[in-house]
Coordinates of C-alpha atoms and ligand atoms in Angstrom, one line a residue:
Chain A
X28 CA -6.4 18.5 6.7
X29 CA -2.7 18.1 5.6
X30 CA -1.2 19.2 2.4
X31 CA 1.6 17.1 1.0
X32 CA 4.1 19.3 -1.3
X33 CA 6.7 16.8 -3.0
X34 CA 9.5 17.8 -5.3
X35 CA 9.7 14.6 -8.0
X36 CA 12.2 12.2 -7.7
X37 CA 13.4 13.2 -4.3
X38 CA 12.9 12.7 -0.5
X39 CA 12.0 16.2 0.2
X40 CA 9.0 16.3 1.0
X41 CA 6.7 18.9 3.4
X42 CA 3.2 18.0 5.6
X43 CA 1.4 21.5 6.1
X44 CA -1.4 21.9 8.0
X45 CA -3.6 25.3 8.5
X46 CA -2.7 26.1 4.8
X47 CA -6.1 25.7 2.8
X48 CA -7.5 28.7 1.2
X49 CA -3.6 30.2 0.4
X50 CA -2.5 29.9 -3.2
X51 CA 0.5 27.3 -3.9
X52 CA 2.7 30.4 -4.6
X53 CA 2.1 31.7 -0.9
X54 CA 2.9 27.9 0.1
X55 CA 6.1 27.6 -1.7
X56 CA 7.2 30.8 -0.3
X57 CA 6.6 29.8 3.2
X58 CA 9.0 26.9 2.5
X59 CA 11.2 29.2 1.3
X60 CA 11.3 27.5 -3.1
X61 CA 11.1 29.9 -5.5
X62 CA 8.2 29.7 -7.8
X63 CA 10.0 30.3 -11.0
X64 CA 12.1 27.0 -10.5
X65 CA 8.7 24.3 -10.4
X66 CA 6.3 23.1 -12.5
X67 CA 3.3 22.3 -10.2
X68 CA 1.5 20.1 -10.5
X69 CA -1.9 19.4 -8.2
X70 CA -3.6 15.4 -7.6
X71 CA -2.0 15.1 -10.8
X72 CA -3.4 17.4 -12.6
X73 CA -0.6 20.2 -14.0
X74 CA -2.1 23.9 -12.4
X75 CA -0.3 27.3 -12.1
X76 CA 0.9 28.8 -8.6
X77 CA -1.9 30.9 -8.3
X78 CA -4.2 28.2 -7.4
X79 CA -6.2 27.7 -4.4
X80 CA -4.7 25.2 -1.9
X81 CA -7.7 22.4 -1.0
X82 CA -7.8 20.1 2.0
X83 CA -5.6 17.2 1.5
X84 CA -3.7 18.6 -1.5
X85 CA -1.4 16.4 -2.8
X86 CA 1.1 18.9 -4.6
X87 CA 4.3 17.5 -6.7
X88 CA 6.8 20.0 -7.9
X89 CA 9.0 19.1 -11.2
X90 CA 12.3 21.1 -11.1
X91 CA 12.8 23.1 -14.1
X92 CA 16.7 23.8 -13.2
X93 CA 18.3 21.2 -15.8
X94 CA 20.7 18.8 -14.3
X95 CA 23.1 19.3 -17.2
Chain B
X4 CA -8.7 29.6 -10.1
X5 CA -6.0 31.2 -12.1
X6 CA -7.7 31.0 -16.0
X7 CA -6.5 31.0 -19.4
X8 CA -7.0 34.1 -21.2
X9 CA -7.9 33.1 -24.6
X10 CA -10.5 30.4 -23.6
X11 CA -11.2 30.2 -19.7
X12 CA -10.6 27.0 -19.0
X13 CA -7.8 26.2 -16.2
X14 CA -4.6 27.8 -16.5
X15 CA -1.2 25.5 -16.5
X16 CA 0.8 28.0 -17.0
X17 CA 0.7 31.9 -16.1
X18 CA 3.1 34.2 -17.2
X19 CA 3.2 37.1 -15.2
X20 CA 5.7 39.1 -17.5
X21 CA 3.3 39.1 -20.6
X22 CA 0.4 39.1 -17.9
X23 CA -1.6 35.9 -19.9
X24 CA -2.6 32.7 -18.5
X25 CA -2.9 29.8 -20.7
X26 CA -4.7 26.6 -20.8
X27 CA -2.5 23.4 -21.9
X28 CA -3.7 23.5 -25.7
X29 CA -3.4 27.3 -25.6
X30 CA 0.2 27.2 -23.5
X31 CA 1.3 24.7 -26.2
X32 CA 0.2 27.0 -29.4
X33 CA 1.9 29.7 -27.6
X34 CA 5.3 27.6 -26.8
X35 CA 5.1 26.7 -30.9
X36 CA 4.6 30.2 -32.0
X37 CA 7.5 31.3 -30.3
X38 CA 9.9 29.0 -30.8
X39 CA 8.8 29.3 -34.6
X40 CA 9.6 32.5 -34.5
X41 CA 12.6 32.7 -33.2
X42 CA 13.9 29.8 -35.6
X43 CA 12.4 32.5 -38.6
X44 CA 13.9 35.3 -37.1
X45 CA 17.2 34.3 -37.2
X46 CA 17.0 31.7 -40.3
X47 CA 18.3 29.0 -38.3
X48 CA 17.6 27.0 -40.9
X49 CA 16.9 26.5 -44.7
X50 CA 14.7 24.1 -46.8
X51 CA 16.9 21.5 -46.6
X52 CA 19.1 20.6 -43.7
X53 CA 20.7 17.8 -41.3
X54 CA 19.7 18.6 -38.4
X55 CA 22.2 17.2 -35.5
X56 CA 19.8 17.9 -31.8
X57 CA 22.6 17.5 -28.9
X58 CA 21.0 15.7 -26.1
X59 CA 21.8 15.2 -22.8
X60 CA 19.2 13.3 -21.3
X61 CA 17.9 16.5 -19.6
X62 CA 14.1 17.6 -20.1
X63 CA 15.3 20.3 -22.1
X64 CA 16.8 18.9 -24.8
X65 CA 14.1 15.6 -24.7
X66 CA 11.9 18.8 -25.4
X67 CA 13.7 20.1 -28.0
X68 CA 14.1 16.6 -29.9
X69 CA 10.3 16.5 -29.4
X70 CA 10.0 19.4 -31.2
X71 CA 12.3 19.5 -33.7
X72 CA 10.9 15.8 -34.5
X73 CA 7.5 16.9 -35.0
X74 CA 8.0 20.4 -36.4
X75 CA 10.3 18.4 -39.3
X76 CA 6.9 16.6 -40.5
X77 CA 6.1 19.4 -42.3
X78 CA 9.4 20.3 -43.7
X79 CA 10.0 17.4 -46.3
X80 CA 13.9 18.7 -47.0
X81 CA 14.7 18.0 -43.0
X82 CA 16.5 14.9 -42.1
X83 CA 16.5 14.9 -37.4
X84 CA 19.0 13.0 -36.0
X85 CA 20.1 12.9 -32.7
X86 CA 23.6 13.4 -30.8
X87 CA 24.3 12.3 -27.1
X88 CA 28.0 13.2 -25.7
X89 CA 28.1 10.3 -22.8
X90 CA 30.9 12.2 -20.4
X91 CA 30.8 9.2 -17.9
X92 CA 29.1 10.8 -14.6
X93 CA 28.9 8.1 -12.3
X94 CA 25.2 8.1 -10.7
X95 CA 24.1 10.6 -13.4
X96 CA 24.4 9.9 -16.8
X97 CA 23.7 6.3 -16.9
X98 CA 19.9 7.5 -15.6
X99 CA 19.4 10.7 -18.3
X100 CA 20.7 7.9 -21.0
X101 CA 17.7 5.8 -20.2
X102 CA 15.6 8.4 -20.7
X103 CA 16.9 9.5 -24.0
X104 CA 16.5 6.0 -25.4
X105 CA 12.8 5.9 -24.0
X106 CA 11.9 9.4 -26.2
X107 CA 14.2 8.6 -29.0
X108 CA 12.4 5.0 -29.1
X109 CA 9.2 6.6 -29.1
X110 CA 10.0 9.0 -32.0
X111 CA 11.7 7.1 -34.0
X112 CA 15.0 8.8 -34.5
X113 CA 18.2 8.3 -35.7
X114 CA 20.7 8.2 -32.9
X115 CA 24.3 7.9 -31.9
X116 CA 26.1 8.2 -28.3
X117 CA 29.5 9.2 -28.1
X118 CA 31.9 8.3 -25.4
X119 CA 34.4 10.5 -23.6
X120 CA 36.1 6.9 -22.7
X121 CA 36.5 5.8 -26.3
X122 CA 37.3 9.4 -27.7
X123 CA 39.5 10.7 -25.3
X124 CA 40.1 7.8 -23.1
X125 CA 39.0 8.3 -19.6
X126 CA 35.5 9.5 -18.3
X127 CA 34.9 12.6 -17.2
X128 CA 35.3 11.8 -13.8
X129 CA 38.6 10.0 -14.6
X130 CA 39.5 13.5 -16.2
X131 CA 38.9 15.4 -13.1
X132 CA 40.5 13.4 -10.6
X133 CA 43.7 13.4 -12.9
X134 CA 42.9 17.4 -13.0
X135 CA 43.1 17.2 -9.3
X136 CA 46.6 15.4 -9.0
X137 CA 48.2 17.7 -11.7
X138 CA 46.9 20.7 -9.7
X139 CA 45.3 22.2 -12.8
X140 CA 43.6 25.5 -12.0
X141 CA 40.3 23.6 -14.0
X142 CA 36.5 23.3 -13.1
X143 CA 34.8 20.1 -13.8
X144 CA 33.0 22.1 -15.7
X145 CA 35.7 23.6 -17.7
X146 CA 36.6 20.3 -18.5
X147 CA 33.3 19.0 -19.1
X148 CA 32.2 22.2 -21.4
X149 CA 35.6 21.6 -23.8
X150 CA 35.6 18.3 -24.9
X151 CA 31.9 18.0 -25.4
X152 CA 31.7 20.7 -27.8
X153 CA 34.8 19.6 -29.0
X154 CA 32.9 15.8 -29.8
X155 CA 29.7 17.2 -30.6
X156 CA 30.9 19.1 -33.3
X157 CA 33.3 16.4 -34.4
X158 CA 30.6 13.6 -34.2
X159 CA 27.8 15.9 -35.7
X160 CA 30.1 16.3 -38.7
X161 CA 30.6 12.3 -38.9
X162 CA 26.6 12.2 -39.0
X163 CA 26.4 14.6 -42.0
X164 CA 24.6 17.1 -40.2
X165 CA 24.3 20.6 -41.4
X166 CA 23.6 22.1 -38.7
X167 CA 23.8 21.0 -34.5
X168 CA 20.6 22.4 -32.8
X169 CA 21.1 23.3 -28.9
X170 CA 18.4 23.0 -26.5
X171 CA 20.3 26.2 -24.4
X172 CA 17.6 28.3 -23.4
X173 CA 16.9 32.1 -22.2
X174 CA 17.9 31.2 -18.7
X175 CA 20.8 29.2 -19.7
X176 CA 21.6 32.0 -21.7
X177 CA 21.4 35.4 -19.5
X178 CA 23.7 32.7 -16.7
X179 CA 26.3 32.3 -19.3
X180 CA 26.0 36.6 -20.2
X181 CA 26.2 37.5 -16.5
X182 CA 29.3 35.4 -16.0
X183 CA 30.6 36.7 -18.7
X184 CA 30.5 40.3 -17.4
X185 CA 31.6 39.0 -14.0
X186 CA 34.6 37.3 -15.7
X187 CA 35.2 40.4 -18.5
X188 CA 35.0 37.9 -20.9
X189 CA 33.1 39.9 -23.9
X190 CA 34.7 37.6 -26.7
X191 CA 32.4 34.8 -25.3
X192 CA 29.2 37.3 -24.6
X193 CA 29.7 38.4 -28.9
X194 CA 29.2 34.6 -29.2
X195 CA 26.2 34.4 -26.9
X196 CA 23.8 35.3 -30.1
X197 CA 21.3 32.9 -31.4
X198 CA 23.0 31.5 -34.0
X199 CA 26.9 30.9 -33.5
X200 CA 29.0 33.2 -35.4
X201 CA 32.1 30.9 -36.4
X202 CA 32.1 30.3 -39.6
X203 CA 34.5 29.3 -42.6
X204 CA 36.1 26.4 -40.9
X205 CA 35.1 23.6 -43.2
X206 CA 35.2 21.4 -40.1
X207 CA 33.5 23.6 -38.1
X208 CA 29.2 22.8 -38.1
X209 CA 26.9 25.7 -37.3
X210 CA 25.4 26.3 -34.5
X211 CA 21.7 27.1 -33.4
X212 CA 19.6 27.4 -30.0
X213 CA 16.0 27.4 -30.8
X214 CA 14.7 27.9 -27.3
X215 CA 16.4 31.0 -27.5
X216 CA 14.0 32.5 -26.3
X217 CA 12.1 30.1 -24.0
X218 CA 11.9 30.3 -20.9
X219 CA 13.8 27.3 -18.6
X220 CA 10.2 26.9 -16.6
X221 CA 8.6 26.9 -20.4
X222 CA 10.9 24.1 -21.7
X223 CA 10.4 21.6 -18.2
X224 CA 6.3 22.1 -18.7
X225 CA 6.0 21.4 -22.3
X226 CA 8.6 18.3 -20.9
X227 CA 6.0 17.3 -18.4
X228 CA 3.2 18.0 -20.6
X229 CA 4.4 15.5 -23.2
X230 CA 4.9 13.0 -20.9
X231 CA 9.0 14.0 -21.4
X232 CA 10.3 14.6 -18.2
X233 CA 13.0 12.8 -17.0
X234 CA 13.6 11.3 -14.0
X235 CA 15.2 14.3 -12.2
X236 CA 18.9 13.7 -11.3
X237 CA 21.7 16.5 -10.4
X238 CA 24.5 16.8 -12.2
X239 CA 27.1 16.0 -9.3
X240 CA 29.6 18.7 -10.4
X241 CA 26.4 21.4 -10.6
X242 CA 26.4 22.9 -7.5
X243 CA 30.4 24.0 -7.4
X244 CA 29.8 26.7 -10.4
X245 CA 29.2 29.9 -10.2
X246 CA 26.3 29.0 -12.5
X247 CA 24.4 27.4 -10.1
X248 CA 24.5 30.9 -7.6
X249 CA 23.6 32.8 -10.4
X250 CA 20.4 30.8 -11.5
X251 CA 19.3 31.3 -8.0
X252 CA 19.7 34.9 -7.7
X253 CA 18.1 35.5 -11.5
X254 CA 15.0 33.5 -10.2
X255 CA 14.6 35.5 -7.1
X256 CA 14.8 38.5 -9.1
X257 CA 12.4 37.5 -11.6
X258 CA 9.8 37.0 -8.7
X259 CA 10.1 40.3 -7.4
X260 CA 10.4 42.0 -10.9
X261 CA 8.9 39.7 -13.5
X262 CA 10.2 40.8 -16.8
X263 CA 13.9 40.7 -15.4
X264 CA 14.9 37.5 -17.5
X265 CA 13.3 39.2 -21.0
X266 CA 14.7 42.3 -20.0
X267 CA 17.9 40.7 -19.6
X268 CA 17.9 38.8 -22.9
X269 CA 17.0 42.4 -24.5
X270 CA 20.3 43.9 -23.1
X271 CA 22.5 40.8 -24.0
X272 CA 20.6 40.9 -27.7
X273 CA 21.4 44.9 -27.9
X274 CA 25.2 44.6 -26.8
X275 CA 26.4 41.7 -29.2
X276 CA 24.8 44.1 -31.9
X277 CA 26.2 47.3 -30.8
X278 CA 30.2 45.4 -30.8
X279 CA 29.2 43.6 -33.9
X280 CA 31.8 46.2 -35.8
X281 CA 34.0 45.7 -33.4
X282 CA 34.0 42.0 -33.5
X283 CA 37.5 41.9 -35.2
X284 CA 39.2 43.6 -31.8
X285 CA 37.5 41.3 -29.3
X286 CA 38.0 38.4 -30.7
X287 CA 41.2 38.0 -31.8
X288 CA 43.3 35.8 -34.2
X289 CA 41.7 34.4 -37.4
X290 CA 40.0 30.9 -36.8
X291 CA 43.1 28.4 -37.3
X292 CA 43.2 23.8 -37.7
X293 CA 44.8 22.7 -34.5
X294 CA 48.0 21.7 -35.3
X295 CA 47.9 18.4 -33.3
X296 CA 43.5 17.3 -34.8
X297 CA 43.2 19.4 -37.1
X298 CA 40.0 20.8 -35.6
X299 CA 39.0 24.4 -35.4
X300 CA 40.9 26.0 -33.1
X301 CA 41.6 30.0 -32.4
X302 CA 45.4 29.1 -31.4
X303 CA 47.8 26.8 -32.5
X304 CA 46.0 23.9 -30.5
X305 CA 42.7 23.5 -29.8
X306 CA 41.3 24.0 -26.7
X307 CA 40.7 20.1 -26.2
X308 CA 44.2 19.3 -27.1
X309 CA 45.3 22.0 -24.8
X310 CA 43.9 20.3 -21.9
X311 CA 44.4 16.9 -23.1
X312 CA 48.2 17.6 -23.2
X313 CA 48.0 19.7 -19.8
X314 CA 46.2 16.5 -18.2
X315 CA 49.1 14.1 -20.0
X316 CA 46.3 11.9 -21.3
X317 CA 47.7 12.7 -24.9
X318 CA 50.8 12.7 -27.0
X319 CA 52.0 15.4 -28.7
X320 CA 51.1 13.4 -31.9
X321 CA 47.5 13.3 -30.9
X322 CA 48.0 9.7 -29.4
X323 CA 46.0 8.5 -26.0
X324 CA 48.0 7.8 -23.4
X325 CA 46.7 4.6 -21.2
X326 CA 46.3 3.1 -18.0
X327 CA 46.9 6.7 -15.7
X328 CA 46.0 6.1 -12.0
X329 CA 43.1 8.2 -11.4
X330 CA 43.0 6.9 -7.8
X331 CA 41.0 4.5 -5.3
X332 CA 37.9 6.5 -6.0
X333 CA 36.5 3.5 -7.8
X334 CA 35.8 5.1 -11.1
X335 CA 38.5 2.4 -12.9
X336 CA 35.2 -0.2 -12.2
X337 CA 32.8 2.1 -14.0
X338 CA 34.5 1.0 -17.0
Ligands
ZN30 ZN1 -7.1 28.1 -23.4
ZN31 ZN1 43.1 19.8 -31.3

């Protein structure tokens, strides 16, 4: 019943429960990321953030702001 | 689920300014498309070219070389080669330069790294910290910005490129235009075009950005899509520039107003033409040789000489000077 959201590379890393059935935008929101800086992707499988959040999602965000 | 709209399978990508959805074989057609035409639209190049890519490591220019590398297969007058400016981050460069040799490995490219140790003498964070005890009024990235397009173009010239391709794209772009505006600086926002406009200098190489028009979340998923992406690691210096507040607001605003970063590009595209006659008064001066390297310069010195003499890591006869104390920071063992 938890969904993992990971951004690559990093130890940030969020357990949400209550979330299926929101789309991963709404999640990211909630966490307070913006959309526009992630590529999602979903059991590693790349999706878009209007995807529908299952039960023990496994979410991994790639930043797309470029270290340099 | 969110679906492509030219086949219905899965969307990986959804752009809510052009109100699509695309598929990964239909988000990569549409990433080729555009970036070929933007290279058409603004001739970027001709039949025949050496082309220099500048690479930092960063999933944006891997993506570019990727590109570039595959696109040149059908152009048999194109000769890619790749440039990396190694400014000597501690905890950040050595990482992105493993991940350049892994992709350039893979492709099979011609390759060459050039040091700010063995150019100028010190690394970048050497630089700084000498900055620092001089009091200079400089950003790191001030620093950082001047001598690497001061080596890139003087390395990409060594190579026998033609042309240097940049991997800058929109977002990078509409950053550097608003601080621009914030910072009155409309000589740099005339040079914010597509292709660079300083020309004549016979050691000056041209300039191009073929993701002109791409946007930064574009570049990262045909990265990540192409099994490109670099192990993600901050620039240290990032998050003191004004860049890194800006990129944050832009992204926000996009969200609430998608169509703000196009929009944007629009305006910046519309203004460089509509001073293009009045080119002459905002940038002034003729482009000169620096009197010290004889590179382009729009002074007397270049800018990199400029700050090499300000930081005292230079003679006035274009000399290194050695063996400065830049401090107990440890960087003297990154050597
Ligand atoms: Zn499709
Ligand atoms: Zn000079």
């Amino acid at each position: 019943m938890t969904v993992i959201v990971r951004i690559i590379d990093t130890d940030k890393i969020w357990q949400l429960t209550g979330v299926s059935g929101k789309t991963i935008r709404e999640i990211l929101k909630s966490i307070g990321l913006i959309i526009e800086e992630y590529v999602i992707s979903r059991n590693g499988e790349i999706v878009s953030e209007d995807e529908i959040v299952g039960e023990d999602d496994y979410i991994t965000l790639y930043p797309v702001v470029s270290g340099g | 689920m969110a679906r492509c709209s030219i086949c219905g399978k899965r969307a990986v990508y959804i752009s809510r300014a052009l109100a699509k959805g695309y598929c990964k074989k239909h988000f990569l057609e549409y990433f080729d498309r555009k970036v070929r035409r933007t290279i058409r639209k603004y001739r970027m190049f001709s039949e025949k070219e050496t082309i220099i890519v500048a690479v930092s490591g960063g999933k944006d220019s891997l993506a570019l070389l990727h590109y570039l590398v595959k696109l040149s297969k059908r152009v048999p007058g194109w000769t890619i080669k790749a440039l990396l400016v190694d400014e000597g981050i501690r905890g950040y460069r050595e990482t992105t330069i493993k991940d350049f040799l892994r992709v350039a490995g893979e492709l099979g490219v011609e390759y060459r790294i050039v040091r700010f140790r063995d150019e100028l003498g010190y690394t970048l964070d050497e630089i700084i910290e000498i900055g620092r005890r001089k009091k200079l009024p400089y950003h790191p990235c001030s620093y950082c910005g001047v001598f690497r397009r001061y080596l890139l173009n003087k390395a990409a010239r060594e190579m026998g490129g033609t042309v240097i391709a940049t991997a800058h794209n929109l977002d990078d772009v509409i950053q550097t235009y608003l601080m621009n505006i914030v910072k009155n600086s409309w000589e740099k926002i005339v040079r914010l075009g597509p292709v660079s406009g300083v020309t004549g200098h016979p050691r000056f190489v041209r300039k191009v950005k073929p993701f002109y028009e791409i946007l930064e979340k574009e570049s990262a998923l045909y990265a990540v899509l192409n099994n490109l992406y670099p192990k993600f690691v901050e620039c240290p210096y990032a998050q003191q520039s004004m860049r890194w507040y800006l990129r944050k607001h832009i992204n926000k605003l996009e969200e609430m107003y998608p169509g703000t970063k196009y929009s944007m590009l629009r305006s910046l595209l519309r203004i460089i033409q509509l001073l293009e006659d009045k080119t002459d008064k905002i940038i002034e001066g003729e482009i000169r040789s620096c009197r010290i390297c004889g590179e382009p310069a729009s002074h007397d010195l270049c800018r990199a000489c400029t700050y090499r003499l300000e930081l005292g890591i230079m003679d006035e006869n274009g000399n290194i000077i050695r063996d400065i104390d830049t401090g107990a920071s440890g960087n003297q063992l990154s050597r």
